[in-house]
Short mmCIF file of C-alpha atoms and ligand atoms in Angstrom, two decimals:
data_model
loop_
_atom_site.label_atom_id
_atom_site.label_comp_id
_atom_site.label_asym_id
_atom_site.label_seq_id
_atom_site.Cartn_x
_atom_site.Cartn_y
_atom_site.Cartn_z
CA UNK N 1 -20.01 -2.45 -0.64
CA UNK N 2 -18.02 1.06 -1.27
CA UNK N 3 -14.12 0.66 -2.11
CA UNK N 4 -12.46 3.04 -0.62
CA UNK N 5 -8.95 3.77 -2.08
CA UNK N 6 -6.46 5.26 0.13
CA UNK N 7 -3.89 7.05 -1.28
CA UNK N 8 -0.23 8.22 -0.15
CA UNK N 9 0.99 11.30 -2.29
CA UNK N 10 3.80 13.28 -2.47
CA UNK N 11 4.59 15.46 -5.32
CA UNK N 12 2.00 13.51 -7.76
CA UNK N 13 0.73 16.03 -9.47
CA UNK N 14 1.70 14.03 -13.17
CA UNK N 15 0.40 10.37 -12.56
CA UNK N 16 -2.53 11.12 -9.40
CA UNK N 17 -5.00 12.62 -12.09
CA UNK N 18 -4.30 9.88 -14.56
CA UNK N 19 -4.43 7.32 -11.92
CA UNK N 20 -7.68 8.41 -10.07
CA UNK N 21 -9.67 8.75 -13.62
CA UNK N 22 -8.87 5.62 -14.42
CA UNK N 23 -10.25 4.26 -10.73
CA UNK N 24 -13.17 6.20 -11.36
CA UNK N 25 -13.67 4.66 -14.79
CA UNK N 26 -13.15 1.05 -13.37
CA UNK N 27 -15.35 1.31 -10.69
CA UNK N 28 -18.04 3.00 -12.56
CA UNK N 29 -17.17 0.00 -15.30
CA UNK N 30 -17.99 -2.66 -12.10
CA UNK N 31 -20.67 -0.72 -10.52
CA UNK N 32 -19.20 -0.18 -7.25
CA UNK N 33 -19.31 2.44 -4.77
CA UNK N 34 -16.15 4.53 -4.56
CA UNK N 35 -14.42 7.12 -2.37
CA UNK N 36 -11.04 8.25 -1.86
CA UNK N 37 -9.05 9.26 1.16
CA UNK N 38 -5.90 11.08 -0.26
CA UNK N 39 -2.90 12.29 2.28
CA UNK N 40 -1.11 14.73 0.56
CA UNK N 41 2.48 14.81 2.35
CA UNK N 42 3.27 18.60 2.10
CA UNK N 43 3.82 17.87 -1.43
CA UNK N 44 5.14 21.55 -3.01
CA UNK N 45 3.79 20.99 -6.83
CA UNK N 46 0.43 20.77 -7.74
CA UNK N 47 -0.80 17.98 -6.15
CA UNK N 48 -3.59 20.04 -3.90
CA UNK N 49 -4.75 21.44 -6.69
CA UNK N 50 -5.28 18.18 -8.45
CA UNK N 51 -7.01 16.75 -5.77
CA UNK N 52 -8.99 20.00 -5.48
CA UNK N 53 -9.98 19.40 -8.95
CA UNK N 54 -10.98 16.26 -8.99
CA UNK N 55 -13.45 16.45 -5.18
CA UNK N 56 -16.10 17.26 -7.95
CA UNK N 57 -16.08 14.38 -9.79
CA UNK N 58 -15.22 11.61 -6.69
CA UNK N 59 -15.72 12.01 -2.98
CA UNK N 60 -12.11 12.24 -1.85
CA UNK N 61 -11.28 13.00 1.92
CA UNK N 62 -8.14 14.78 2.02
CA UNK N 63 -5.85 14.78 4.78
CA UNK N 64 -3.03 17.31 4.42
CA UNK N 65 0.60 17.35 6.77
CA UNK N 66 1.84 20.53 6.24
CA UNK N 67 5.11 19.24 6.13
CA UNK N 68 7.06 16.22 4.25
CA UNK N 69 6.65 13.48 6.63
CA UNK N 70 7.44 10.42 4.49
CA UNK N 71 5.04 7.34 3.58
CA UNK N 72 5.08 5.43 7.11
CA UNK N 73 3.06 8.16 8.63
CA UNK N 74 1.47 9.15 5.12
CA UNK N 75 0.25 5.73 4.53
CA UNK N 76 -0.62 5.23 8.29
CA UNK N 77 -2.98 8.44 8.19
CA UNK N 78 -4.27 7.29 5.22
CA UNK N 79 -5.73 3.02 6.63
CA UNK N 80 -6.65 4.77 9.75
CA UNK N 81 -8.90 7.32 7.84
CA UNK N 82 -10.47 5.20 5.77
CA UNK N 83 -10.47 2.53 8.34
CA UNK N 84 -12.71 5.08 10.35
CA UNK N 85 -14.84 5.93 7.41
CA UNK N 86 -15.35 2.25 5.91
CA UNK N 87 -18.81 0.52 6.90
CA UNK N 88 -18.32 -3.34 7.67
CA UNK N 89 -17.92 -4.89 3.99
CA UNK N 90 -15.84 -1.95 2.77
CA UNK N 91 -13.19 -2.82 1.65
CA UNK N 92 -9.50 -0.61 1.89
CA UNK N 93 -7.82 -0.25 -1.21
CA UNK N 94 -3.93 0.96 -1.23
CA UNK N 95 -2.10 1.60 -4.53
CA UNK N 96 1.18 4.11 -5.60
CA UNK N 97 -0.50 7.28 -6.52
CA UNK N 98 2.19 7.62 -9.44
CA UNK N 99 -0.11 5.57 -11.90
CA UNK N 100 2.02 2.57 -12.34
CA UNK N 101 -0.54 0.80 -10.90
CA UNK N 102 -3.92 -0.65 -12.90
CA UNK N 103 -6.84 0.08 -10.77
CA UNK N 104 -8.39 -2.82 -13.81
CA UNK N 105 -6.76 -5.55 -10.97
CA UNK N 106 -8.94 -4.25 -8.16
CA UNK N 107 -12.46 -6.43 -9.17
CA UNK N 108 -9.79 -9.23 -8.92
CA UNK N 109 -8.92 -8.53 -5.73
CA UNK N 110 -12.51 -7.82 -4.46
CA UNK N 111 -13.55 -11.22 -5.54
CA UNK N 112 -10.47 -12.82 -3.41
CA UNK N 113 -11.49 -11.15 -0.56
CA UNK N 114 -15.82 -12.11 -1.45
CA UNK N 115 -14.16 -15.47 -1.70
CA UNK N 116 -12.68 -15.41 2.19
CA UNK N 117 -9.22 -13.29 2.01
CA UNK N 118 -8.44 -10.67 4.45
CA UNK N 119 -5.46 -9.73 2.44
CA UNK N 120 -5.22 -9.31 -0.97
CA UNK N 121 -1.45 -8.40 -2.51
CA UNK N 122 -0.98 -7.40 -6.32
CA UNK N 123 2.17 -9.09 -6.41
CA UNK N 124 4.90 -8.83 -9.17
CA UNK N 125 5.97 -12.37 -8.61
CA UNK N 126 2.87 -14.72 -9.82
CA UNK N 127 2.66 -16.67 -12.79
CA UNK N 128 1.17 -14.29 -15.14
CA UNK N 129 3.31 -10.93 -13.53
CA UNK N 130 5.39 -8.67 -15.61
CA UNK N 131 7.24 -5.75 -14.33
CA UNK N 132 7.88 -3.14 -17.32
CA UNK N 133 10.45 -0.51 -17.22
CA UNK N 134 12.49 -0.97 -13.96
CA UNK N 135 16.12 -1.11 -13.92
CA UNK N 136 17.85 -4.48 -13.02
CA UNK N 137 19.12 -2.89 -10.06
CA UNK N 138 15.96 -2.02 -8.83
CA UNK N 139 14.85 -5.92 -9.35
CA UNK N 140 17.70 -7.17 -8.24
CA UNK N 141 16.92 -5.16 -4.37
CA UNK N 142 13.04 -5.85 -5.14
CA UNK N 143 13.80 -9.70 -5.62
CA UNK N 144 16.79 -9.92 -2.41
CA UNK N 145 13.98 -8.11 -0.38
CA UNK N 146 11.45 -11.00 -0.96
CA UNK N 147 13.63 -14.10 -0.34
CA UNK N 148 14.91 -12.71 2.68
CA UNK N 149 11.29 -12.32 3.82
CA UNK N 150 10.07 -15.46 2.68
CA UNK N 151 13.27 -17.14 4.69
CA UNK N 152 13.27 -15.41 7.55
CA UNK N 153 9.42 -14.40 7.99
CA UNK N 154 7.20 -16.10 5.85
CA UNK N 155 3.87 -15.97 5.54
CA UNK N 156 1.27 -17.90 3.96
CA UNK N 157 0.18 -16.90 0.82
CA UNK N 158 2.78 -13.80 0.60
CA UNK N 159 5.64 -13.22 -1.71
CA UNK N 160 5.55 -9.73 -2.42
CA UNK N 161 6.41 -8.15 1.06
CA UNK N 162 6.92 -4.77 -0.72
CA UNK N 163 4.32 -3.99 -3.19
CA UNK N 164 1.70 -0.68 -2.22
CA UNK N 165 -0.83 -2.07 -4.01
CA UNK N 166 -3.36 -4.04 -1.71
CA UNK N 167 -6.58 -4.58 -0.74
CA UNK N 168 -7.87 -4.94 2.81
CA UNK N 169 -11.08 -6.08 4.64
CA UNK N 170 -11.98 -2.60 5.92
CA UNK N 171 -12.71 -4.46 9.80
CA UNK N 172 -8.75 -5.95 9.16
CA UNK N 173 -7.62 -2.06 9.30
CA UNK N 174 -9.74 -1.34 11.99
CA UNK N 175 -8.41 -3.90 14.03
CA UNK N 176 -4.75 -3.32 13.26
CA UNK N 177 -5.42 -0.41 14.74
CA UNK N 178 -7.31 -1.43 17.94
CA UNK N 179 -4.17 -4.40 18.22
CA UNK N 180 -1.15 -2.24 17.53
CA UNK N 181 -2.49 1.74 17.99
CA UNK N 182 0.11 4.05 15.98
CA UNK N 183 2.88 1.33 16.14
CA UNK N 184 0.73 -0.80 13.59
CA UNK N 185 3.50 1.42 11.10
CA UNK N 186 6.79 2.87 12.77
CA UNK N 187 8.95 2.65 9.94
CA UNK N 188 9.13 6.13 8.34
CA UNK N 189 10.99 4.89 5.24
CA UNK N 190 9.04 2.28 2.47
CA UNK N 191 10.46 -0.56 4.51
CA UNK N 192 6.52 0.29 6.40
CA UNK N 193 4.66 -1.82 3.95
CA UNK N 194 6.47 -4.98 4.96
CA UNK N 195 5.88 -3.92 8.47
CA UNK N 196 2.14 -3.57 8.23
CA UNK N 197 1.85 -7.00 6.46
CA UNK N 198 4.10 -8.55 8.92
CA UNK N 199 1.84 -7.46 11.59
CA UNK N 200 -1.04 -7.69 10.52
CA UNK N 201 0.15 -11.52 9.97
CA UNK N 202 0.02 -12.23 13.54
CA UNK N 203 -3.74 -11.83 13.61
CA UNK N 204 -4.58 -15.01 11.97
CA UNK N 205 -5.73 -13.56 8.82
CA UNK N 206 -5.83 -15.18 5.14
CA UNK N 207 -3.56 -13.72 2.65
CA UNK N 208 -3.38 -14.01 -0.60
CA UNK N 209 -2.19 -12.71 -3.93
CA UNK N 210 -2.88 -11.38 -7.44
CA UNK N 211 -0.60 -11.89 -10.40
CA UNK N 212 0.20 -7.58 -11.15
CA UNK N 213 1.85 -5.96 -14.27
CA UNK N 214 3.78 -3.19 -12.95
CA UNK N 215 4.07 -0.36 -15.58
CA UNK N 216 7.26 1.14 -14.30
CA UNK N 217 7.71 2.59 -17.54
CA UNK N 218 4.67 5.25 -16.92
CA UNK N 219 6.11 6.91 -14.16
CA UNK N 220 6.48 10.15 -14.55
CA UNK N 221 9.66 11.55 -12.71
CA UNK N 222 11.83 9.94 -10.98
CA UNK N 223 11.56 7.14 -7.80
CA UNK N 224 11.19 8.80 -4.12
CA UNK N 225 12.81 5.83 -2.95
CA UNK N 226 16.50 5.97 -1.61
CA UNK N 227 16.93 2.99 -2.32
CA UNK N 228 20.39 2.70 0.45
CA UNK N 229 17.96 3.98 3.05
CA UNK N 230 15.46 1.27 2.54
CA UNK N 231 17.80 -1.65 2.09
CA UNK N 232 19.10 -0.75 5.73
CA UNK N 233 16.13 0.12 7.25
CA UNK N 234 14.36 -3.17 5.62
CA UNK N 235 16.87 -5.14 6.92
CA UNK N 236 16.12 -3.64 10.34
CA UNK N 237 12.89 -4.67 10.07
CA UNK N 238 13.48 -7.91 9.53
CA UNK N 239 15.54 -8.21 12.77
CA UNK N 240 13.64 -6.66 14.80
CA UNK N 241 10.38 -8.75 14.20
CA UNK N 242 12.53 -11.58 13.47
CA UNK N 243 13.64 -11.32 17.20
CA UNK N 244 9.92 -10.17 18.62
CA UNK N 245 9.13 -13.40 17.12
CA UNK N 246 5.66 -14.09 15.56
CA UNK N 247 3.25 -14.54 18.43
CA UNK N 248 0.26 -12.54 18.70
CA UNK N 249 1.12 -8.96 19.75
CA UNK N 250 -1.04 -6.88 22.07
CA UNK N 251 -1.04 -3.10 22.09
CA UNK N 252 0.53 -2.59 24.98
CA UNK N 253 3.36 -5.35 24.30
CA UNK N 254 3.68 -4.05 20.89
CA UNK N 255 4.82 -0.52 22.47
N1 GDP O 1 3.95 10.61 1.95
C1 GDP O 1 4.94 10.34 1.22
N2 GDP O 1 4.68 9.61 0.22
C2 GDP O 1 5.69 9.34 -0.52
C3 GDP O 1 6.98 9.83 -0.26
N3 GDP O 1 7.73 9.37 -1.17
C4 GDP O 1 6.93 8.63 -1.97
N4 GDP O 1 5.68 8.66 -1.56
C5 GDP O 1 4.48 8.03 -2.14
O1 GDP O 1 4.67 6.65 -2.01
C6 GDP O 1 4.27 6.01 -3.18
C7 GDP O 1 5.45 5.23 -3.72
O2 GDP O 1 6.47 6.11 -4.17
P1 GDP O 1 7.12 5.89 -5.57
O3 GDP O 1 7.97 7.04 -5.94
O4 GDP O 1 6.02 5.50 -6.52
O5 GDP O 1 8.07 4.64 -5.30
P2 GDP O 1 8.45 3.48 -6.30
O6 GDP O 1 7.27 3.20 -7.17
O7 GDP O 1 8.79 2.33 -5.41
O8 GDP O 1 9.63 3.97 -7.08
C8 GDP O 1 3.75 7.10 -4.12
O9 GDP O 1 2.33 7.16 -3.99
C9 GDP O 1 4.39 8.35 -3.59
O10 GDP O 1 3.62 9.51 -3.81
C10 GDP O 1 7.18 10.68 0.85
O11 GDP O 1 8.24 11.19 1.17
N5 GDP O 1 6.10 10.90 1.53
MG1 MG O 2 5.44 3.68 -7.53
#
């Protein structure tokens, strides 16, 4: 089994070193096989260089838009990638590449998904979760975003809608794909990583979820998220699968 993290990164030239030694550490820790499909978004600081850098210590695919194109098509490239480079019990692995997330969670998550999960979400709202070092306004949106979810789309297993960090079934990616072709993610803006989970949920898969400490306070820099921009396209979202319903969606009704 090879766990193959793929990354979205824009302008992560601070936290991507310190977050990919540390994966590298973990999985050499765990004795797993590891790769690393990194889409650099036309990020203008160092961030090439970085990942230049570091293709001699872990195989990393990188996939480059020469422009800024945001994280639905960033982190779209990026499953689609690895989905086509994954062997069958590969599994997908999608984190922040700003190093607020522990790659120490991921054996966690592999054993959920040894244990029958297609899905596995580090969630920041499990007994045992902490979130360090984000303002309350930021919760406040973060919290509002999952109990409108969990009221007006629920699904089993899920709380945190949100969260980048995940692991997938490398075959669930694959057929995302096959189901839903590029409109698996349409949302430019983060509102996307509800969207994938939401549709992903109408494939009868098992979800499930991983108690996360989110170390806020180790971001270098400041958010990328405009935060008015994803409240309304979130919300969006929400309506618009809210009204598709959740039946079973095939690719050409999901155009
Ligand atoms: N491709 C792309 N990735 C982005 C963009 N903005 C943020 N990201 C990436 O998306 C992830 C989440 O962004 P981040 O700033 O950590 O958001 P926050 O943790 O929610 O405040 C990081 O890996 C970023 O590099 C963007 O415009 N394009
Ligand atoms: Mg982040």
């Amino acid at each position: 089994m090879t766990v193959l993290l793929a990354l979205p990164a824009y302008n992560e030239e601070e936290g991507l070193p310190l977050l990919l030694e540390s994966f590298r550490a973990e999985m050499e820790r765990c004795g797993y096989a590891a790769r690393a499909v990194i889409v650099d978004d036309g990020s203008e600081d160092g961030t090439r260089e970085v990942i230049g850098e570091w293709s001699a210590r872990l195989p990393i695919e990188l996939v480059r838009h020469a422009t800024n194109r945001g994280l639905g098509e960033t982190i779209r490239d990026a499953l689609r990638r690895a989905g086509e480079l994954a062997g069958p019990d590969d599994v997908i692995v999608t984190m922040d590449a700003d190093n607020t997330h522990s790659p120490a969670l991921i054996p966690q998550m592999l054993e959920r998904i040894g244990r029958g999960s297609d899905v596995v979400i580090a969630s920041r709202y499990r007994r045992g979760s902490r979130v360090v070092g984000l303002s309350a306004f930021r919760h406040l949106m973060c919290y509002g975003a999952r109990a409108l979810f969990q009221i007006t789309l629920p699904i089993r297993g899920v709380r945190d809608y949100t969260c980048g960090f995940r692991a997938y079934r490398a075959g669930v990616i694959r057929e995302g794909f096959e189901q839903f072709g590029d409109s698996l993610v349409t949302e430019r803006s983060f509102a996307c990583m509800a969207e994938i989970l939401l549709k992903l949920s109408r494939m009868r898969l098992s979800f499930a979820e991983v108690p996360m400490v989110l170390r806020y306070d180790r971001k270098h820099g400041a958010s990328k998220m405009n935060v008015r921009h994803t409240v309304f396209k979130t919300l969006g979202l929400m309506v618009q699968l809210r009204i598709a319903g959740k039946r079973p969606v095939s690719k050409a009704a999901s155009r």
